[in-house]
Every structure is written in structure tokens, then in C-alpha cells.
XYZ file of C-alpha atoms in Angstrom:
674
model
C -25.979 104.137 0.526
C -24.738 104.058 -2.407
C -22.031 106.075 -1.692
C -21.367 103.475 0.841
C -21.049 100.491 -1.389
C -18.918 102.758 -3.825
C -16.429 102.829 -0.695
C -16.945 99.283 -0.665
C -15.908 98.115 -4.309
C -13.204 100.774 -3.773
C -11.839 98.883 -0.955
C -12.240 95.560 -2.062
C -10.025 96.132 -5.560
C -7.351 97.534 -4.037
C -7.527 94.647 -2.449
C -6.744 92.531 -4.852
C -3.999 94.518 -6.330
C -1.823 95.269 -3.454
C -1.940 91.074 -3.728
C 0.788 90.641 -6.360
C 2.838 94.115 -4.618
C 6.519 92.673 -3.564
C 7.145 93.655 0.145
C 10.033 95.684 0.635
C 12.582 94.422 2.184
C 13.281 95.594 5.647
C 16.437 97.912 6.218
C 19.152 98.025 8.711
C 18.592 98.916 12.456
C 20.215 101.258 14.739
C 21.998 98.140 16.046
C 23.763 96.734 12.590
C 24.913 100.327 12.272
C 26.499 100.470 15.564
C 28.576 96.920 14.823
C 29.180 98.151 11.923
C 27.591 95.170 9.777
C 26.089 97.362 7.448
C 27.389 97.661 3.483
C 27.743 101.184 2.452
C 29.264 100.749 -1.102
C 26.381 102.413 -3.391
C 25.067 99.364 -5.204
C 22.219 100.255 -8.603
C 19.412 97.202 -8.482
C 21.135 94.584 -10.438
C 23.873 94.677 -7.719
C 26.850 96.400 -10.689
C 28.030 99.803 -8.193
C 27.012 103.230 -8.438
C 29.198 105.928 -10.319
C 31.140 107.582 -7.243
C 31.483 111.539 -7.508
C 34.889 111.902 -8.944
C 34.183 109.905 -11.817
C 30.687 112.507 -12.627
C 31.600 115.132 -15.213
C 28.471 117.078 -17.295
C 27.991 116.533 -20.028
C 28.977 118.782 -22.092
C 28.023 119.681 -26.003
C 29.953 118.434 -28.306
C 32.542 121.717 -29.965
C 33.641 122.444 -33.432
C 36.544 120.301 -33.436
C 35.156 117.472 -32.271
C 31.643 117.382 -34.768
C 34.574 117.907 -36.927
C 36.517 114.573 -36.509
C 33.788 112.482 -36.375
C 32.064 113.997 -39.837
C 34.850 113.117 -41.766
C 35.580 109.766 -40.464
C 31.468 108.832 -41.103
C 32.329 109.859 -44.673
C 36.105 107.927 -45.028
C 34.570 105.460 -43.568
C 37.132 105.390 -40.674
C 35.974 103.682 -37.687
C 38.266 104.275 -34.014
C 38.450 103.342 -30.724
C 36.718 107.054 -28.891
C 33.995 105.340 -30.215
C 33.542 101.568 -30.691
C 34.797 101.350 -26.995
C 32.088 104.389 -25.997
C 34.953 105.870 -23.800
C 33.796 108.720 -21.875
C 36.402 110.879 -22.271
C 36.112 111.455 -25.759
C 35.422 115.014 -25.649
C 38.356 115.342 -24.415
C 40.420 113.922 -25.966
C 38.900 114.675 -29.359
C 37.772 118.577 -28.632
C 41.555 119.240 -27.108
C 42.088 121.194 -24.499
C 43.976 124.830 -24.008
C 47.831 123.616 -23.446
C 46.743 120.046 -23.736
C 47.031 117.991 -26.929
C 44.267 117.059 -28.279
C 44.068 112.632 -29.886
C 42.321 110.455 -31.543
C 43.265 106.783 -32.152
C 42.023 104.965 -34.981
C 40.951 101.819 -35.964
C 42.896 100.816 -38.824
C 41.527 97.110 -40.856
C 37.396 97.649 -39.716
C 35.451 98.267 -36.538
C 36.469 94.486 -36.079
C 38.011 92.719 -34.078
C 39.339 88.813 -33.737
C 39.466 88.626 -29.596
C 37.055 89.038 -27.677
C 37.944 90.805 -24.628
C 35.601 90.822 -21.288
C 35.993 94.033 -21.339
C 35.998 95.240 -24.056
C 32.968 96.756 -26.390
C 34.699 96.566 -29.529
C 32.561 94.671 -31.858
C 34.628 91.053 -33.135
C 34.060 88.056 -35.697
C 36.105 85.604 -36.384
C 36.324 86.128 -40.165
C 36.135 89.853 -40.158
C 34.759 91.635 -44.168
C 37.634 92.553 -46.341
C 39.877 95.458 -45.789
C 39.621 98.305 -47.310
C 42.410 99.195 -49.859
C 42.299 103.407 -49.873
C 42.056 103.042 -45.952
C 45.749 103.790 -45.408
C 45.484 106.775 -47.525
C 42.352 107.973 -46.276
C 43.858 107.988 -42.548
C 46.626 110.108 -43.769
C 44.159 112.775 -45.178
C 42.198 112.324 -42.084
C 44.561 113.433 -39.710
C 46.614 116.289 -41.951
C 43.125 117.395 -41.616
C 42.597 117.519 -37.815
C 45.262 119.548 -36.567
C 45.766 116.877 -34.159
C 48.996 116.705 -32.301
C 49.149 113.360 -31.410
C 47.526 110.385 -32.545
C 47.564 106.652 -32.182
C 46.466 104.092 -34.454
C 45.327 100.108 -33.700
C 48.358 98.941 -36.455
C 50.982 100.888 -38.914
C 49.996 103.429 -41.645
C 52.729 103.417 -43.919
C 50.705 107.088 -45.164
C 50.857 108.942 -42.516
C 53.915 109.672 -42.001
C 53.907 110.821 -45.993
C 50.850 113.174 -45.008
C 51.046 114.785 -41.792
C 55.281 113.880 -40.825
C 54.987 115.903 -37.008
C 52.468 114.554 -36.259
C 53.456 112.502 -33.474
C 52.292 108.530 -34.121
C 51.884 105.597 -31.128
C 51.096 102.652 -32.219
C 49.231 99.917 -30.599
C 49.656 96.569 -31.615
C 48.588 93.173 -30.474
C 50.755 90.633 -29.178
C 50.725 89.135 -33.046
C 50.780 86.068 -30.796
C 54.339 85.781 -29.917
C 55.492 86.161 -33.646
C 58.607 88.310 -33.783
C 58.737 89.141 -37.194
C 55.759 90.949 -37.237
C 57.030 93.269 -33.920
C 60.133 93.895 -35.758
C 57.792 94.976 -39.149
C 55.805 97.164 -36.738
C 59.398 98.763 -34.088
C 61.316 99.553 -37.658
C 57.850 101.526 -38.682
C 58.656 104.618 -38.114
C 56.418 105.114 -35.096
C 57.210 107.310 -32.063
C 55.723 104.927 -29.474
C 55.128 101.221 -29.453
C 52.306 100.163 -26.969
C 50.601 97.194 -26.260
C 48.632 96.756 -23.093
C 49.350 94.259 -20.373
C 45.543 95.362 -19.159
C 45.278 93.714 -16.098
C 47.362 91.712 -13.519
C 48.796 88.091 -13.696
C 45.599 86.332 -11.564
C 42.971 87.890 -13.773
C 44.887 88.267 -17.370
C 42.951 84.537 -18.673
C 39.071 86.124 -16.964
C 40.089 88.910 -18.305
C 41.743 88.629 -22.031
C 41.064 86.744 -24.589
C 42.340 83.275 -23.824
C 44.343 83.762 -26.609
C 46.005 86.588 -25.074
C 48.833 85.586 -22.259
C 50.481 87.866 -20.026
C 54.067 86.842 -20.360
C 53.980 86.516 -24.226
C 52.610 90.679 -23.540
C 55.616 90.993 -22.452
C 57.918 89.023 -24.745
C 56.603 91.532 -27.230
C 57.450 94.350 -25.552
C 60.723 93.836 -24.510
C 60.732 92.093 -28.523
C 60.294 95.295 -29.925
C 62.587 97.890 -27.632
C 65.267 95.593 -28.217
C 64.444 96.266 -31.671
C 64.970 99.599 -31.924
C 66.209 100.796 -28.707
C 65.050 104.522 -30.306
C 60.796 103.130 -29.714
C 59.344 104.941 -26.736
C 57.597 101.275 -24.747
C 54.395 102.118 -23.610
C 51.802 100.224 -21.577
C 48.523 99.609 -19.712
C 46.558 98.297 -16.623
C 42.937 98.750 -15.341
C 42.629 99.289 -11.739
C 38.634 98.286 -10.347
C 38.415 94.408 -11.404
C 38.592 92.562 -8.297
C 43.520 93.290 -8.215
C 45.257 93.186 -4.843
C 47.555 96.115 -3.899
C 50.448 92.988 -4.273
C 49.445 91.874 -8.195
C 49.740 95.771 -8.991
C 53.307 96.092 -8.201
C 53.999 92.839 -9.539
C 53.124 94.197 -12.730
C 55.278 97.205 -12.383
C 58.219 95.504 -11.775
C 57.275 93.262 -14.545
C 57.226 96.086 -17.109
C 60.049 97.608 -15.938
C 62.033 94.381 -16.325
C 60.865 94.659 -19.389
C 62.680 97.777 -20.591
C 59.189 99.834 -20.794
C 59.747 102.953 -20.292
C 55.293 104.573 -20.211
C 52.831 103.586 -18.166
C 49.119 104.805 -18.015
C 47.001 103.528 -15.568
C 43.248 104.555 -15.614
C 39.742 102.946 -13.654
C 37.626 100.123 -15.850
C 34.754 101.098 -16.836
C 31.704 98.464 -17.711
C 30.633 99.842 -21.389
C 27.450 97.846 -21.288
C 25.830 95.208 -18.987
C 27.393 92.250 -20.790
C 30.599 93.035 -19.771
C 32.663 92.427 -16.782
C 31.334 94.229 -14.033
C 34.006 96.189 -11.561
C 35.170 95.424 -8.418
C 36.063 99.144 -7.279
C 36.362 102.075 -8.200
C 40.058 103.485 -7.500
C 39.561 107.097 -5.330
C 41.986 109.551 -6.983
C 44.391 109.145 -3.136
C 44.623 105.495 -4.612
C 46.362 106.577 -8.383
C 48.521 109.038 -7.069
C 50.189 106.297 -4.885
C 50.408 104.597 -8.093
C 51.920 107.548 -9.913
C 54.590 107.775 -7.342
C 55.509 104.017 -7.135
C 55.629 104.252 -10.933
C 58.129 107.063 -10.941
C 60.665 105.641 -8.199
C 60.201 101.820 -10.093
C 61.876 104.380 -13.054
C 59.774 104.926 -15.250
C 59.920 107.537 -18.259
C 56.358 108.346 -17.497
C 53.266 107.156 -15.611
C 50.467 108.471 -16.427
C 47.811 107.126 -13.333
C 43.806 108.266 -12.662
C 40.296 107.406 -12.643
C 39.723 109.044 -16.093
C 43.537 109.016 -17.897
C 43.737 110.029 -21.659
C 47.409 108.174 -21.472
C 48.853 111.071 -23.208
C 52.368 111.236 -22.625
C 52.833 114.747 -21.843
C 55.695 114.888 -18.888
C 58.379 117.127 -17.937
C 61.002 116.593 -15.981
C 61.710 119.178 -14.028
C 65.532 119.684 -12.270
C 66.345 122.295 -9.251
C 69.589 122.474 -8.109
C 72.905 124.593 -6.451
C 76.446 124.752 -7.216
C 76.662 123.908 -3.445
C 76.885 120.504 -2.380
C 74.745 119.987 0.269
C 73.032 123.662 -0.401
C 74.690 124.268 3.131
C 74.956 128.837 2.889
C 75.469 131.609 5.297
C 73.259 133.959 6.115
C 73.633 137.006 4.221
C 74.696 135.406 1.222
C 73.116 134.983 -2.193
C 71.518 131.654 -3.182
C 71.862 130.562 -6.832
C 69.253 127.902 -8.392
C 69.262 126.497 -11.984
C 66.000 125.007 -13.145
C 66.453 122.407 -16.216
C 62.928 121.985 -17.863
C 63.201 118.497 -20.396
C 60.178 117.436 -22.635
C 60.874 113.662 -21.541
C 58.538 112.330 -23.837
C 57.649 112.645 -27.446
C 54.704 115.162 -27.526
C 55.402 119.255 -27.658
C 54.529 120.680 -24.229
C 53.330 124.194 -22.715
C 53.835 125.446 -19.906
C 51.503 128.530 -18.244
C 54.571 129.671 -15.837
C 57.285 129.357 -12.893
C 58.414 130.809 -10.071
C 60.781 130.395 -7.147
C 60.277 131.106 -3.424
C 62.939 131.547 -0.482
C 61.055 130.192 2.395
C 62.101 130.346 6.399
C 59.314 128.711 8.968
C 59.664 128.365 12.260
C 57.743 125.450 14.572
C 56.964 125.788 18.153
C 57.473 122.301 20.062
C 54.747 121.426 22.551
C 55.875 122.554 25.468
C 56.721 125.754 23.900
C 55.234 129.694 24.800
C 53.930 131.336 22.165
C 52.858 135.230 22.851
C 49.850 137.187 22.335
C 51.779 139.727 20.212
C 52.960 136.911 18.113
C 49.834 136.749 16.290
C 49.781 139.900 16.080
C 52.472 140.311 14.045
C 52.374 137.175 11.844
C 50.315 139.230 9.373
C 52.887 141.279 9.106
C 55.461 138.866 8.746
C 53.953 136.680 5.577
C 53.635 139.417 3.286
C 55.242 137.437 0.629
C 53.251 134.540 1.909
C 52.207 132.285 -1.335
C 51.440 128.935 0.817
C 51.341 128.084 4.669
C 51.966 124.181 5.905
C 49.288 123.783 8.595
C 51.548 123.925 12.004
C 53.470 125.969 11.366
C 54.371 129.992 11.044
C 55.887 131.888 8.078
C 59.077 133.787 8.842
C 60.562 134.480 6.139
C 59.277 134.480 2.500
C 61.225 136.338 -0.741
C 59.229 137.407 -3.082
C 58.227 134.776 -6.094
C 61.468 135.371 -8.541
C 58.989 134.388 -11.979
C 61.359 132.075 -14.374
C 59.504 131.521 -17.205
C 56.263 132.099 -18.473
C 53.898 130.597 -21.254
C 56.873 128.092 -23.090
C 56.613 125.420 -25.329
C 59.194 122.959 -25.353
C 59.862 120.588 -28.366
C 60.131 115.900 -28.641
C 63.347 116.310 -25.703
C 64.023 120.234 -25.580
C 66.165 121.673 -22.769
C 65.257 124.466 -21.712
C 67.621 126.177 -18.132
C 66.799 129.092 -16.146
C 68.249 130.787 -13.477
C 67.692 133.403 -10.605
C 69.426 134.296 -7.135
C 67.593 134.491 -3.924
C 69.001 136.175 -0.740
C 69.431 135.185 2.979
C 68.656 137.574 5.401
C 71.949 138.562 7.630
C 69.248 138.643 11.115
C 67.644 135.663 9.880
C 67.536 131.785 12.866
C 70.281 128.853 11.694
C 68.174 125.652 10.114
C 67.580 124.686 14.007
C 66.052 121.708 14.616
C 65.619 122.052 19.147
C 63.272 121.072 21.767
C 61.251 124.068 21.681
C 61.231 125.888 18.908
C 61.996 124.355 15.124
C 63.247 126.492 12.839
C 63.028 125.243 8.450
C 65.061 126.613 5.052
C 63.359 125.511 2.041
C 63.344 126.882 -1.753
C 59.993 126.086 -3.706
C 59.621 125.596 -7.175
C 56.600 125.860 -8.420
C 54.956 125.671 -11.842
C 51.669 124.807 -14.001
C 50.199 123.646 -16.442
C 47.833 125.712 -18.212
C 44.340 124.256 -16.850
C 45.818 121.578 -14.308
C 46.601 122.438 -10.554
C 49.762 123.924 -9.114
C 52.833 121.746 -9.090
C 55.591 122.256 -5.943
C 58.806 121.411 -5.357
C 61.142 121.764 -2.410
C 65.040 121.743 -2.338
C 65.620 122.270 1.583
C 68.408 124.042 2.535
C 70.530 124.245 5.263
C 71.760 128.184 6.958
C 74.349 128.541 9.738
C 73.624 131.979 10.942
C 77.527 134.135 10.790
C 77.125 135.895 14.567
C 79.333 138.110 13.221
C 78.771 141.410 11.616
C 80.686 142.342 8.005
C 80.419 145.542 6.446
C 80.854 145.070 2.524
C 82.895 147.373 0.399
C 80.470 149.017 -1.829
C 79.921 148.508 -5.373
C 82.148 150.177 -7.675
C 81.885 150.360 -10.597
C 84.212 153.380 -11.542
C 87.420 151.596 -12.225
C 87.512 149.744 -15.770
C 90.472 147.610 -15.967
C 88.528 145.030 -12.255
C 87.210 142.771 -13.617
C 83.551 141.342 -12.083
C 84.699 139.127 -9.037
C 86.977 141.927 -7.700
C 84.114 144.710 -8.416
C 82.047 143.214 -5.841
C 83.644 140.242 -4.461
C 81.571 137.444 -2.630
C 80.241 138.071 0.951
C 81.360 134.665 1.652
C 84.840 135.371 1.033
C 84.944 138.198 3.626
C 83.141 136.271 6.160
C 85.965 133.005 6.061
C 88.759 136.405 7.177
C 86.586 137.260 10.108
C 85.745 134.212 11.416
C 89.270 133.588 10.723
C 90.820 136.361 12.589
C 88.107 135.839 15.986
C 88.902 132.396 16.605
C 92.119 132.048 15.577
C 93.047 134.390 19.036
C 94.547 131.405 21.302
C 94.777 133.361 25.221
C 94.987 131.194 28.253
C 93.037 131.007 31.041
C 92.859 128.703 34.219
C 90.240 128.594 36.870
C 91.083 127.411 40.115
C 88.402 124.829 41.342
C 86.813 123.805 45.276
C 85.212 122.098 47.176
C 84.135 125.040 49.405
C 86.872 125.253 51.490
C 90.428 123.943 49.631
C 90.795 124.489 45.541
C 91.828 120.483 44.465
C 92.444 121.289 40.618
C 93.577 124.331 38.139
C 91.563 123.573 34.361
C 93.363 125.247 32.055
C 92.094 126.700 28.217
C 93.696 127.382 26.000
C 91.383 129.729 24.120
C 86.979 130.072 24.864
C 86.668 131.046 21.096
C 85.706 127.991 18.756
C 83.897 127.580 15.089
C 81.720 124.551 14.184
C 84.871 121.648 13.743
C 87.586 123.037 16.441
C 89.012 121.070 19.170
C 89.145 122.213 22.572
C 92.050 121.445 24.541
C 91.958 121.848 28.054
C 94.819 120.712 30.753
C 93.874 119.711 34.447
C 96.683 119.877 36.703
C 95.567 118.601 40.564
C 96.898 119.788 43.798
C 99.426 117.339 45.503
C 98.943 119.395 49.147
C 94.853 119.628 49.246
C 93.205 117.480 52.156
C 90.887 115.634 49.251
C 91.911 114.167 46.018
C 90.484 114.010 42.041
C 89.124 110.736 41.070
C 87.470 110.534 38.018
C 86.765 113.861 35.871
C 83.758 113.639 33.667
C 84.310 116.251 30.888
C 80.224 116.960 28.275
C 80.611 118.949 25.445
C 77.359 120.519 26.147
C 74.760 123.002 23.817
C 71.762 125.164 26.660
C 68.367 125.231 24.253
C 66.339 127.970 26.452
C 62.530 128.793 25.670
C 62.604 132.599 26.228
C 58.532 132.995 26.106
C 57.928 131.226 28.749
C 60.740 131.053 31.144
C 59.485 128.238 33.614
C 59.972 125.585 30.998
C 63.790 124.025 31.690
C 66.816 124.126 29.949
C 66.483 121.818 27.302
C 70.424 120.358 27.218
C 72.079 118.290 24.927
C 74.982 116.904 24.948
C 77.781 116.377 21.732
C 80.731 114.516 23.005
C 81.544 113.383 26.812
C 85.563 112.200 28.009
C 85.631 110.167 30.786
C 89.128 109.821 32.411
C 90.859 108.626 36.070
C 92.836 110.483 37.967
C 93.072 108.863 41.094
C 97.224 108.637 40.899
C 97.960 111.236 38.494
C 99.147 114.754 38.976
C 97.685 116.031 35.702
C 95.734 115.787 32.623
C 94.707 116.589 29.189
C 90.771 116.058 27.616
C 90.101 116.749 23.879
C 86.341 117.164 23.065
C 85.916 117.689 19.079
C 82.703 120.162 18.861
C 80.680 118.519 16.046
C 80.886 120.208 12.436
C 76.555 119.613 11.018
C 75.568 121.607 14.699
C 74.334 125.450 15.174
C 76.789 127.968 16.669
C 75.190 130.019 19.204
C 72.545 132.217 18.392
C 69.377 134.193 20.505
C 65.828 136.006 18.937
C 62.507 136.371 20.589
C 62.000 132.844 20.678
C 64.844 131.146 21.559
C 69.104 131.162 23.266
C 71.380 128.719 22.170
C 74.613 128.887 24.234
C 77.552 126.301 24.266
C 78.843 125.590 28.083
C 81.268 122.717 28.868
C 80.129 121.011 31.814
C 82.842 119.115 34.265
C 82.290 116.928 37.341
C 84.224 115.883 39.952
C 84.212 112.811 41.749
C 86.588 113.635 44.965
C 86.932 111.976 48.252
C 90.009 110.905 51.058
C 90.636 107.572 49.762
C 93.946 107.705 48.901
C 96.877 107.408 51.244
C 100.265 107.670 51.313
C 102.157 104.890 52.192
C 105.331 103.157 53.703
C 106.824 102.223 51.387
C 108.450 105.635 48.378
C 106.728 106.231 46.040
C 103.141 103.825 46.207
C 100.156 104.777 47.411
C 97.204 102.730 48.216
C 92.979 103.211 48.423
C 91.517 103.620 51.867
C 88.353 100.813 52.478
C 86.140 103.409 53.938
C 85.182 105.882 50.236
C 83.656 109.603 51.349
C 83.483 110.552 48.095
C 81.688 113.447 46.150
C 80.564 115.024 42.866
C 81.775 118.945 42.331
C 80.478 119.877 39.213
C 81.764 122.896 37.295
C 79.847 124.679 33.692
C 82.122 126.942 31.873
C 80.595 128.610 28.494
C 82.993 129.099 25.433
C 81.857 130.894 21.821
C 81.109 128.576 18.995
C 80.667 130.571 15.930
C 80.194 129.348 12.368
C 82.527 128.303 10.020
C 82.669 127.851 5.779
C 80.300 125.953 4.367
C 82.924 123.975 2.624
C 84.011 122.340 6.013
C 80.667 121.693 7.001
C 79.776 120.147 3.959
C 82.427 117.299 5.435
C 80.599 116.624 8.386
C 77.660 114.899 5.863
C 77.013 111.449 4.348
C 74.851 112.166 1.687
C 74.353 114.923 -0.584
C 71.111 116.659 -1.443
C 71.965 119.699 -3.330
C 68.793 119.098 -5.913
C 65.497 118.024 -6.129
C 63.848 116.646 -9.758
C 60.264 116.049 -10.061
C 57.699 114.834 -13.877
C 54.584 117.253 -13.792
């Protein structure tokens, strides 16, 4: 009895307690997911977007350099934007990293700002406290003792260059309400980088920034600073994730370039406190990479774009080039690659290593056959392979040539390197066929310390020589011969061999018949050609024949045969076609030009490419002699027949410098900033 009363009292108490609890809302149903009506964006209870995975960082303990900087700041009564604005990158900036400069952003004239932007957590006041007269000298001493390579100031410090002249100074300044005299004073103060942040796009400026900050006023300030001191690097920054569109970002970048801004940083806006603007979007790293590429295309000297961007200008301009225009080579030749590295920013910079490698990739067509033996030999063919894109087979990968290791570049310093790569004599040419494609290119790979590898690709055009050449043995016995005579280039022997084999003129005559009697004779003055040559043929008609040729069509073709699958029909590509009306003619001539950018005949295990002349003769009894002397007429009943004839020709390579004339655009170098 007692136990039952206790149970009733417990149930009654539980029911009274549950009456005030809020009921959980029903979640989305299966139908909602199928219809796509469910918002899968992760949000907190207050409606804020949850932090994505690419912005999450492990909580690391402060290193000694960071603790040292913080202690000195407290003792010297100095404030930094890093702490006041609650920057998430404070550990990376203050601590520094191997190969990356350490930096800090010092707030001069106190820790209080006179403007109140809705995205910034720095304290604001209409009338800040009095200035510290010792602040300039304290700032200079602190920076000199920190050992930082790059310092950012929110104004100009006149004592800094005296204490540490080697430190590169970036001044992050306001727009000074458009006062040109103040802008000129800062621009001529001895700094290296003049920075003023545009912060956001034109539409969001009144909502995001202080009402006194104007979009056009900021652009005018940056432009006037550059005009005042041409040696300055002007820099600006944009926050993404506040609700801007791609078109608005694009217009902001164009406006900055028109104002002469040379350095640009783009980063993710992160809400510092609940009182500040909400994050509208977490911009993905792929989108930041897109804006990085777009900034480079617009001509910015340096573009830093990333979710957690330090804003440091650490770019090195890498330029790789070959000496020949359009980068055209023969098989068996040696390619000389020149690489130049220039530090394009006013910061010491370093690279861990760099290497160069020559590649030839094979891409099979959808209808081409793939033998089983290729899968077994794939690993043997690519022992020196470092990377291979999906869907390609490596036919040749040279050994990586290390060109530098652990180098440092001072601001504007230029370093140049060169290396040589050999093209194997028995390699396939550059070819884009129906059944197979061969691509030649040089990969230039460089890497910063603790950073991803950056790769540049310089495409090459390789022409198969197909003529065996015996090069003379290198001789160093005669001291009176110069280096070029001791070891002459292979190209000179190749040109002589090509000219010798293609200069022979042997006339060949071919009788064409319809199965009963011949009606025409085709004369070819030679059968061996090189790229860029003209093919001349003469066609003589037999007047005594019962049939008459009314039209002749001559077509220059290449025939591609798939040797991996003989069931595939040959792929025929026409290069030039000539039509000649020969109804009342005794003979005619035809001239066809071999394209200079064509591919000479070749054959390997996968494909065979050959050249031929295709003739089509339209014959019939349409012509009859008239009673009048010298006149002929066409019969009303016209019976015609098409008689085809193919004749194979041999096409060799030509001088690569002559092949270059067939290309309209030059491509001999590749440039990127890493």
C-alpha cells in the first residue's frame, strides 16, 4: 500500500514538471528530403552558421616567440590589432614558421578607434584618451627585439626605421576623410607597403563599414598614395562571406586595379562577438582559389586568397622558358630549359627545392583497343614518374633534375637556373589523333617549406625525325677546335639528312583505267616530301579512249590505323582538296601543299600514320565530237562512273624553325607566382 502511494505521488510530480517544458519540433520527413526542401546548412540555436571543417584548427599551445611578444606588449603598453580584433591567426603570425616570416600588426595611438565598423571588435570612442609620447620609441624597440621580418602598423612610426632599418614596414591607414595632405605625409614616410582596406563591395559598404567610410573615397586614397610615391606597393583587402555576389566581387577587384592597387588579400569574415554582423556564407577553399586566379589574371602583383589568410606577400614569380619560338623540337634533340625566380614583393622569401622533368603521356581514344600486355608493362615504363593525371599512360618520364635547394631571395632579387633534357630518338611525336594522342610537356615543380608543391607545365611540340643519324663521337683531343665544332648540335645533321633524302626527283608515271582501257596518265615528279613541301602532279588524258574524264578530285590525306584493334576502320583526315573540271582538256596540273604543322608518317605498337594522295575520276561518255572542226558537245544521255585511286607518299620532318611559321601564336614560356 505504501509503495503504491509513493508511485502515484511520483507520477503526479513528474506530470507537473513536464507541463512547462517546450516540446521538440517535428523534424523533416522523407518527402521533404526527396523534394529538396530541406536546408542542410549547419546552424546554431541562435541562427548563426556553424564553423565548417576547413576553418577548424587544433588548439596549440603558445610558443616561446608568441609569449615573448605578448609579455613585451604588456610592459610597453602597446596594443595590436591581432589581440584587439581577436584574430584567429594570431598564433601563426606571432609564432612564425619555418620558411615563413613572423609578423604582427601594432595599433599606434592607443587601443581605441574613432570609427565603429560593424564587423570589427576593436574598442571605439568619440574622444579617445591622450596619446602616449613614448609610444613611437617603445614600438621601435619592441619590434627590434622581436626579430620579426615584416611588421604592419596602423599608422606611421617615425622611430622604427632608426632602430631596425631591415624590417619591412606595411602601414595600414584610414582614408583620412579624403585629405590629400595626410595621404602624402604617410606615402613619403619611408614605408614599403601602403595599405588601406576596402573591406567589402560597394553595395554592402554603408551596412558593414562606418558611415564616414566611403567606397569611392577609399579608392581615391589608394590611387593618390600611388601617384605620390611610385616606389610604394599599394595594398587592399576584402572580406568575403557577408552576402556579396560574384559579380560584386569582380567589380571590386576591377575598381582596385583601376586605382593602381598592386597587392590584394581576400579572407573569410568571422564574427568576433554576438554583437557583430552575422556570417552569411562560409566561402569554400575552392572559391578562394578561383579568386586567386582571377586576381592574377587582372594583373595584381600579388594575390593572397584563402579562408585563413595571413595577408603576407610571400610570392615568388617563376618563369620557365625555352630558347626556341613555339618550343618545337625533333626527336633525339636536347631541350634547354631556363628558369628564373624573382621575389616580386618587399619581403625576404625562401623556397625549399625545385626540379624539372620531361613527360610524354599517351591518351587512348574511346574506340581504341587496349592490349593486356600494356597493363603489365605500365609500371616498367614509368619508373621515373612522379605524378600522372587520371586517364593517361606515361610513355616517357625523365629523371627529375634538381635545379636548386634551400634558397632565399631578397626583395626584387632575381635568380636564374638552367638544365637540359634529352628527347629519346625512338619516341612518338606530338599527335592528336582519333585513336590515340601523345602530349609532350615539361613540368617545373617548386615548393615552399611546409606548403603544397606548386607545378607549372610548359607544353612542347615534338616532331619525329624517322631518319637514322649517326652523330660523330665527341672528341676532345684537338685543342684548336672550339666547343661547337667538337660537339656539333644534332639539328645540323638532321637538316642535312632531311634535305638530302627529300631533294631527289624521280618521275613516276601511273596509267589509270576503268577496267577495260586506260583513259589518263598521272605523273608525279617525286614521291618523298617533307612538311611544308608542295606536291605537283600532272594528269594527261588519252583522247583515243572511249571514255572521257569530266571531273578530277585530288585530296591530300592522312590515314590513322589502330594497331591494337584491327577491327576499327582507318580514320581518314583530309588536309587539302582540289577540284578540276577536265571535260574538254587534254591535260592539267594540280598542286597540293603539305601543312607545315602536320605530323610526319610514323608507326609504333599502338598506331600507324601514313600519308596518301586520293584521286577520284568522274568518267563517262558525255562528250562527242561535232561536225564542225574544233568543237565538241555533251550528249543528252550522260552515263558517268567514279573511279577512285590511292597513292601513298612518304612525308618526313622538316626544320623546326620552318614549322614555326605555320603557327600564329608563340608559346615558349610559362609564368606563375608561387
